[in-house]
C-alpha cells in the first residue's frame, strides 16, 4: 500500500447494499488505498481487522489462520430481559454551556497529536504524584488528560456535566469468553461523568480514578444487563457535544494486513466523527497518535494544552 502520489488512477467500489462497502483507489505510482465502511451492528474493530487479515491471507493463497465464528446469537438478550442497573451512559446531558452552537458556528478542525514514550511516562507520573492512586495504565492516564483538556478547550461552565465514553472489549469478560474469531460487535462504551469544574480544577488523579472505576464496572452482569436494556428500550448512545468518546486502536492489527505488497504505510479513520481516536505510532508502535475533532477556537486552546 505504498503511495507517493495523491493522483487517483482508478477507483472500484464493491457494495453490499448501501453499507458496508469496500473501495479500492489505485494511484499512478502503483500504490493504492483500501477503504472499508462497516456498521457497528455488524462488526467492531477486532472483527474488522480479523476480516481484513483473513482476506489478505486468502489473497496471498494462504489458509485462514483465524476462521470466523459466525454465531452471534450468543449475544442476544435473555428470554426474560433482566436490567440489573440504570445505564446512565445512554442518557442525554443538558447542554447548559451551549456547546452545540460552538460546533455549528465555527469550522470543525481535525488534528493529530503525537505522544512519545517519555510524554506518556510523564503523564502517568503526574497522575500518581499526589498518592491518590497506586498505579495507572497509559490508556487511563492519556484518556483522563484528553478528557480534561477537551473540557477546558470547550470552555464548559463549571456546573456543566461532562461525560467520557470509551470502548471496552467485552470478549474476555464473559464466562466463558466469547469464542476465538467471534465476528460481531463485542465492545461496549464504559463511562464516567462529573461537572466540568471538578474535572478541570482537581488533579489528574481525580479523572484517572473515575476511568479506573468505570473499567471495573464492566463485567458479565453489566454486559448482560446492557444487552437486555437495549433490547427493551432500543436506546442508542448519545451524540451531544459535551460527551467525549474515545476509541482505542493501538491493539488492532490493521497495520499488519498484507495483500502481497507488504504492510500498509498508514491505517486509521478517513474522517473521524466527534471522538478522540488513539492510534499506535512509530516503528515499535509504543507511541500514541491522538486524533481530535474540535471547533476552530477550541482546537487552538487544545493545542496549547498539548504542549508538555
Short mmCIF file of C-alpha atoms in Angstrom, two decimals:
data_model
loop_
_atom_site.label_atom_id
_atom_site.label_comp_id
_atom_site.label_asym_id
_atom_site.label_seq_id
_atom_site.Cartn_x
_atom_site.Cartn_y
_atom_site.Cartn_z
CA UNK A 1 0.00 0.00 0.00
CA UNK A 2 2.92 2.28 -0.62
CA UNK A 3 1.97 5.51 -2.25
CA UNK A 4 3.88 8.65 -3.13
CA UNK A 5 1.21 10.29 -5.26
CA UNK A 6 -2.24 11.54 -4.46
CA UNK A 7 -3.43 11.41 -8.09
CA UNK A 8 -6.01 8.61 -8.42
CA UNK A 9 -5.64 6.29 -11.39
CA UNK A 10 -8.89 4.37 -10.99
CA UNK A 11 -11.41 3.53 -8.33
CA UNK A 12 -13.59 0.46 -7.91
CA UNK A 13 -16.43 0.22 -5.44
CA UNK A 14 -17.68 -3.07 -4.04
CA UNK A 15 -21.05 -2.60 -2.36
CA UNK A 16 -23.09 -4.77 -0.04
CA UNK A 17 -26.48 -2.99 -0.22
CA UNK A 18 -25.85 0.61 0.94
CA UNK A 19 -23.40 -0.24 3.66
CA UNK A 20 -20.94 -1.61 4.36
CA UNK A 21 -18.72 -1.06 1.37
CA UNK A 22 -15.16 -1.52 0.24
CA UNK A 23 -13.40 0.98 -2.01
CA UNK A 24 -10.06 0.48 -3.73
CA UNK A 25 -8.36 3.57 -5.15
CA UNK A 26 -5.26 2.99 -7.25
CA UNK A 27 -2.60 5.65 -7.85
CA UNK A 28 -0.40 6.27 -10.86
CA UNK A 29 2.66 5.41 -8.81
CA UNK A 30 1.36 1.85 -8.40
CA UNK A 31 0.21 2.17 -4.81
CA UNK A 32 -3.37 2.01 -3.63
CA UNK A 33 -5.68 2.87 -0.76
CA UNK A 34 -8.22 0.40 0.55
CA UNK A 35 -11.22 1.90 2.32
CA UNK A 36 -13.79 -0.05 4.28
CA UNK A 37 -17.05 1.13 5.85
CA UNK A 38 -18.76 -1.03 8.43
CA UNK A 39 -21.75 -0.51 10.68
CA UNK A 40 -21.06 -1.41 14.31
CA UNK A 41 -24.22 -3.52 14.26
CA UNK A 42 -22.23 -5.87 12.04
CA UNK A 43 -18.73 -5.79 13.48
CA UNK A 44 -16.39 -3.98 15.85
CA UNK A 45 -12.74 -3.10 15.31
CA UNK A 46 -11.44 -6.52 16.33
CA UNK A 47 -13.78 -8.31 13.93
CA UNK A 48 -12.98 -5.82 11.16
CA UNK A 49 -9.23 -6.37 11.49
CA UNK A 50 -9.65 -10.15 11.61
CA UNK A 51 -11.75 -9.95 8.44
CA UNK A 52 -9.15 -7.79 6.71
CA UNK A 53 -6.27 -10.08 7.69
CA UNK A 54 -8.20 -13.21 6.63
CA UNK A 55 -9.00 -11.55 3.30
CA UNK A 56 -5.32 -10.69 2.87
CA UNK A 57 -4.27 -14.28 3.67
CA UNK A 58 -6.71 -15.58 1.04
CA UNK A 59 -5.33 -13.09 -1.50
CA UNK A 60 -1.82 -14.47 -0.84
CA UNK A 61 -3.02 -18.06 -1.29
CA UNK A 62 -2.73 -18.90 2.40
CA UNK A 63 -5.23 -20.72 4.61
CA UNK A 64 -7.18 -18.52 7.02
CA UNK A 65 -5.31 -18.63 10.31
CA UNK A 66 -8.26 -17.40 12.39
CA UNK A 67 -11.57 -18.72 10.94
CA UNK A 68 -14.59 -16.57 11.88
CA UNK A 69 -17.12 -17.72 14.45
CA UNK A 70 -20.40 -16.55 12.97
CA UNK A 71 -22.99 -17.47 15.60
CA UNK A 72 -23.92 -14.09 17.05
CA UNK A 73 -26.91 -15.44 18.96
CA UNK A 74 -24.62 -15.86 21.97
CA UNK A 75 -25.01 -12.11 22.50
CA UNK A 76 -28.78 -11.98 22.16
CA UNK A 77 -30.88 -10.74 25.05
CA UNK A 78 -32.17 -13.11 27.68
CA UNK A 79 -35.62 -14.63 27.08
CA UNK A 80 -36.87 -12.63 30.05
CA UNK A 81 -34.82 -9.41 29.92
CA UNK A 82 -33.29 -8.51 33.28
CA UNK A 83 -31.99 -4.97 33.53
CA UNK A 84 -29.95 -5.03 36.73
CA UNK A 85 -28.82 -1.41 36.92
CA UNK A 86 -29.53 2.01 35.38
CA UNK A 87 -27.46 2.63 32.28
CA UNK A 88 -26.71 6.32 32.57
CA UNK A 89 -24.26 6.16 29.68
CA UNK A 90 -27.30 6.14 27.35
CA UNK A 91 -28.88 9.28 28.81
CA UNK A 92 -28.56 12.68 27.18
CA UNK A 93 -26.78 15.50 29.03
CA UNK A 94 -28.20 19.02 29.19
CA UNK A 95 -26.01 21.38 27.19
CA UNK A 96 -26.08 24.39 29.54
CA UNK A 97 -22.79 25.66 28.03
CA UNK A 98 -24.32 25.87 24.52
CA UNK A 99 -21.51 23.76 23.12
CA UNK A 100 -23.67 22.60 20.22
CA UNK A 101 -23.71 26.18 18.90
CA UNK A 102 -19.91 26.25 19.01
CA UNK A 103 -19.81 23.27 16.64
CA UNK A 104 -22.41 24.84 14.36
CA UNK A 105 -20.92 28.34 14.17
CA UNK A 106 -17.24 27.51 13.66
CA UNK A 107 -15.22 25.44 11.25
CA UNK A 108 -14.53 21.95 12.56
CA UNK A 109 -10.84 21.08 12.61
CA UNK A 110 -9.20 17.66 12.69
CA UNK A 111 -5.70 17.47 14.14
CA UNK A 112 -3.41 14.76 15.45
CA UNK A 113 -1.08 14.91 18.45
CA UNK A 114 1.87 12.55 18.91
CA UNK A 115 2.58 11.38 22.46
CA UNK A 116 6.05 9.85 22.69
CA UNK A 117 7.06 7.32 25.32
CA UNK A 118 8.64 9.91 27.62
CA UNK A 119 5.49 12.08 27.47
CA UNK A 120 3.27 9.11 28.29
CA UNK A 121 5.55 8.20 31.20
CA UNK A 122 5.32 11.79 32.48
CA UNK A 123 1.51 11.69 32.32
CA UNK A 124 1.45 8.54 34.45
CA UNK A 125 3.89 10.11 36.90
CA UNK A 126 1.72 13.24 37.16
CA UNK A 127 -1.38 11.13 37.77
CA UNK A 128 0.28 9.36 40.71
CA UNK A 129 2.26 12.20 42.26
CA UNK A 130 -0.37 13.05 44.92
CA UNK A 131 -0.56 9.37 46.01
CA UNK A 132 -4.32 9.26 45.42
CA UNK A 133 -3.81 6.22 43.17
CA UNK A 134 -1.17 3.50 43.33
CA UNK A 135 -0.89 2.58 39.66
CA UNK A 136 -2.11 3.78 36.32
CA UNK A 137 -2.07 2.43 32.75
CA UNK A 138 -1.02 4.53 29.78
CA UNK A 139 -4.52 4.38 28.30
CA UNK A 140 -6.18 5.55 31.52
CA UNK A 141 -3.75 8.44 32.09
CA UNK A 142 -4.00 9.64 28.50
CA UNK A 143 -7.81 9.33 28.42
CA UNK A 144 -8.13 11.35 31.63
CA UNK A 145 -5.77 14.03 30.31
CA UNK A 146 -7.55 14.34 26.94
CA UNK A 147 -10.97 14.48 28.65
CA UNK A 148 -9.89 17.28 30.98
CA UNK A 149 -8.19 19.18 28.16
CA UNK A 150 -11.26 18.95 25.93
CA UNK A 151 -13.46 20.36 28.70
CA UNK A 152 -11.05 23.29 29.15
CA UNK A 153 -10.84 23.92 25.41
CA UNK A 154 -14.63 23.99 25.01
CA UNK A 155 -14.85 26.46 27.92
CA UNK A 156 -17.56 24.49 29.68
CA UNK A 157 -19.35 26.14 32.57
CA UNK A 158 -18.23 24.81 35.98
CA UNK A 159 -21.62 23.15 36.58
CA UNK A 160 -21.79 21.63 33.10
CA UNK A 161 -21.93 17.84 33.30
CA UNK A 162 -19.36 16.26 31.04
CA UNK A 163 -19.11 12.58 30.20
CA UNK A 164 -16.29 10.37 28.99
CA UNK A 165 -17.24 7.29 26.97
CA UNK A 166 -14.56 4.82 25.94
CA UNK A 167 -14.52 1.46 24.23
CA UNK A 168 -14.04 -1.72 26.24
CA UNK A 169 -13.73 -5.12 24.56
CA UNK A 170 -16.17 -7.44 26.29
CA UNK A 171 -14.89 -10.67 24.71
CA UNK A 172 -12.84 -11.79 27.71
CA UNK A 173 -15.34 -10.51 30.27
CA UNK A 174 -17.94 -13.20 29.61
CA UNK A 175 -17.80 -16.59 31.30
CA UNK A 176 -16.83 -18.44 29.21
CA UNK A 177 -15.18 -15.79 26.99
CA UNK A 178 -16.57 -15.27 23.51
CA UNK A 179 -15.15 -17.85 21.08
CA UNK A 180 -11.95 -17.07 19.22
CA UNK A 181 -12.72 -15.38 15.92
CA UNK A 182 -16.17 -14.19 17.07
CA UNK A 183 -17.46 -11.99 14.24
CA UNK A 184 -19.79 -9.32 15.53
CA UNK A 185 -19.78 -6.44 17.95
CA UNK A 186 -18.16 -7.39 21.25
CA UNK A 187 -17.43 -3.88 22.53
CA UNK A 188 -19.37 -1.53 24.77
CA UNK A 189 -18.74 2.01 25.93
CA UNK A 190 -17.76 2.33 29.56
CA UNK A 191 -18.46 5.76 31.00
CA UNK A 192 -17.79 8.21 33.79
CA UNK A 193 -19.06 11.74 34.35
CA UNK A 194 -18.72 14.76 36.62
CA UNK A 195 -19.00 18.52 36.48
CA UNK A 196 -16.56 20.35 34.25
CA UNK A 197 -15.47 22.42 37.26
CA UNK A 198 -14.41 19.32 39.20
CA UNK A 199 -12.66 17.82 36.21
CA UNK A 200 -10.67 20.96 35.43
CA UNK A 201 -9.83 22.12 38.95
CA UNK A 202 -8.92 18.81 40.57
CA UNK A 203 -5.62 16.97 39.93
CA UNK A 204 -5.29 14.46 37.12
CA UNK A 205 -5.65 11.61 39.63
CA UNK A 206 -9.32 12.57 40.09
CA UNK A 207 -10.16 11.81 36.45
CA UNK A 208 -7.84 8.78 36.38
CA UNK A 209 -9.63 7.19 39.33
CA UNK A 210 -13.02 7.69 37.64
CA UNK A 211 -11.78 5.99 34.48
CA UNK A 212 -10.37 3.09 36.50
CA UNK A 213 -13.66 2.65 38.37
CA UNK A 214 -15.60 2.72 35.08
CA UNK A 215 -13.47 -0.12 33.74
CA UNK A 216 -14.09 -2.23 36.85
CA UNK A 217 -17.86 -1.99 36.31
CA UNK A 218 -17.67 -3.84 33.01
CA UNK A 219 -18.24 -7.48 33.95
CA UNK A 220 -20.61 -10.12 32.58
CA UNK A 221 -23.54 -8.94 34.73
CA UNK A 222 -23.14 -5.40 33.41
CA UNK A 223 -22.82 -6.61 29.81
CA UNK A 224 -25.89 -8.84 30.00
CA UNK A 225 -27.85 -6.05 31.69
CA UNK A 226 -26.88 -3.62 28.92
CA UNK A 227 -27.88 -6.09 26.20
CA UNK A 228 -31.29 -6.55 27.85
CA UNK A 229 -31.69 -2.79 28.34
CA UNK A 230 -31.02 -2.16 24.65
CA UNK A 231 -33.47 -4.89 23.69
CA UNK A 232 -36.23 -3.39 25.86
CA UNK A 233 -35.65 0.32 25.13
CA UNK A 234 -33.96 0.29 21.69
CA UNK A 235 -31.84 3.13 23.07
CA UNK A 236 -28.67 4.39 21.41
CA UNK A 237 -25.59 6.17 22.68
CA UNK A 238 -25.97 9.97 22.93
CA UNK A 239 -24.21 12.23 20.47
CA UNK A 240 -24.16 15.50 22.45
CA UNK A 241 -21.01 17.59 22.04
CA UNK A 242 -20.39 17.62 25.79
CA UNK A 243 -19.58 13.92 25.59
CA UNK A 244 -16.07 12.78 24.70
CA UNK A 245 -15.95 9.37 23.05
CA UNK A 246 -12.52 7.72 22.95
CA UNK A 247 -11.81 4.75 20.71
CA UNK A 248 -8.52 2.96 21.30
CA UNK A 249 -6.99 1.31 18.22
CA UNK A 250 -3.47 0.59 19.47
CA UNK A 251 -4.21 -3.14 19.83
CA UNK A 252 -5.94 -3.54 16.48
CA UNK A 253 -3.91 -5.17 13.73
CA UNK A 254 -4.82 -3.05 10.70
CA UNK A 255 -1.15 -2.16 10.31
CA UNK A 256 -0.18 -5.80 9.71
CA UNK A 257 -2.62 -6.52 6.86
CA UNK A 258 -0.62 -7.73 3.85
CA UNK A 259 -2.27 -8.45 0.48
CA UNK A 260 1.08 -9.33 -1.06
CA UNK A 261 2.60 -5.87 -1.41
CA UNK A 262 3.73 -5.50 2.17
CA UNK A 263 2.08 -3.91 5.19
CA UNK A 264 0.35 -0.52 4.84
CA UNK A 265 2.23 2.70 5.39
CA UNK A 266 -0.68 4.06 7.42
CA UNK A 267 -4.06 2.99 8.75
CA UNK A 268 -6.85 4.81 10.55
CA UNK A 269 -10.16 6.58 10.09
CA UNK A 270 -10.51 8.65 6.92
CA UNK A 271 -12.82 11.20 8.55
CA UNK A 272 -13.27 10.69 12.29
CA UNK A 273 -16.53 11.85 13.91
CA UNK A 274 -16.55 13.86 17.14
CA UNK A 275 -14.29 11.48 19.06
CA UNK A 276 -10.77 11.06 20.29
CA UNK A 277 -9.04 8.27 18.42
CA UNK A 278 -5.89 6.63 19.83
CA UNK A 279 -3.67 5.11 17.13
CA UNK A 280 -0.32 3.37 17.57
CA UNK A 281 2.60 5.37 16.21
CA UNK A 282 6.24 4.71 15.41
CA UNK A 283 8.14 1.64 14.29
CA UNK A 284 7.67 -0.17 17.60
CA UNK A 285 4.08 1.09 18.00
CA UNK A 286 4.88 2.35 21.51
CA UNK A 287 3.94 5.96 20.87
CA UNK A 288 0.33 7.10 20.52
CA UNK A 289 -1.17 9.38 17.89
CA UNK A 290 -4.30 11.10 19.23
CA UNK A 291 -6.75 12.31 16.56
CA UNK A 292 -9.15 15.00 17.74
CA UNK A 293 -12.03 16.92 16.22
CA UNK A 294 -12.98 20.32 17.67
CA UNK A 295 -14.36 23.72 16.57
CA UNK A 296 -11.53 26.03 15.48
CA UNK A 297 -11.42 28.27 18.63
CA UNK A 298 -11.45 25.22 20.92
CA UNK A 299 -8.79 23.48 18.84
CA UNK A 300 -6.48 26.48 19.26
CA UNK A 301 -6.75 26.18 23.05
CA UNK A 302 -6.49 22.40 22.93
CA UNK A 303 -3.22 22.63 21.00
CA UNK A 304 -1.76 24.86 23.71
CA UNK A 305 -2.73 22.33 26.37
CA UNK A 306 -0.96 19.54 24.46
CA UNK A 307 2.46 21.19 24.86
CA UNK A 308 4.18 19.17 27.57
#
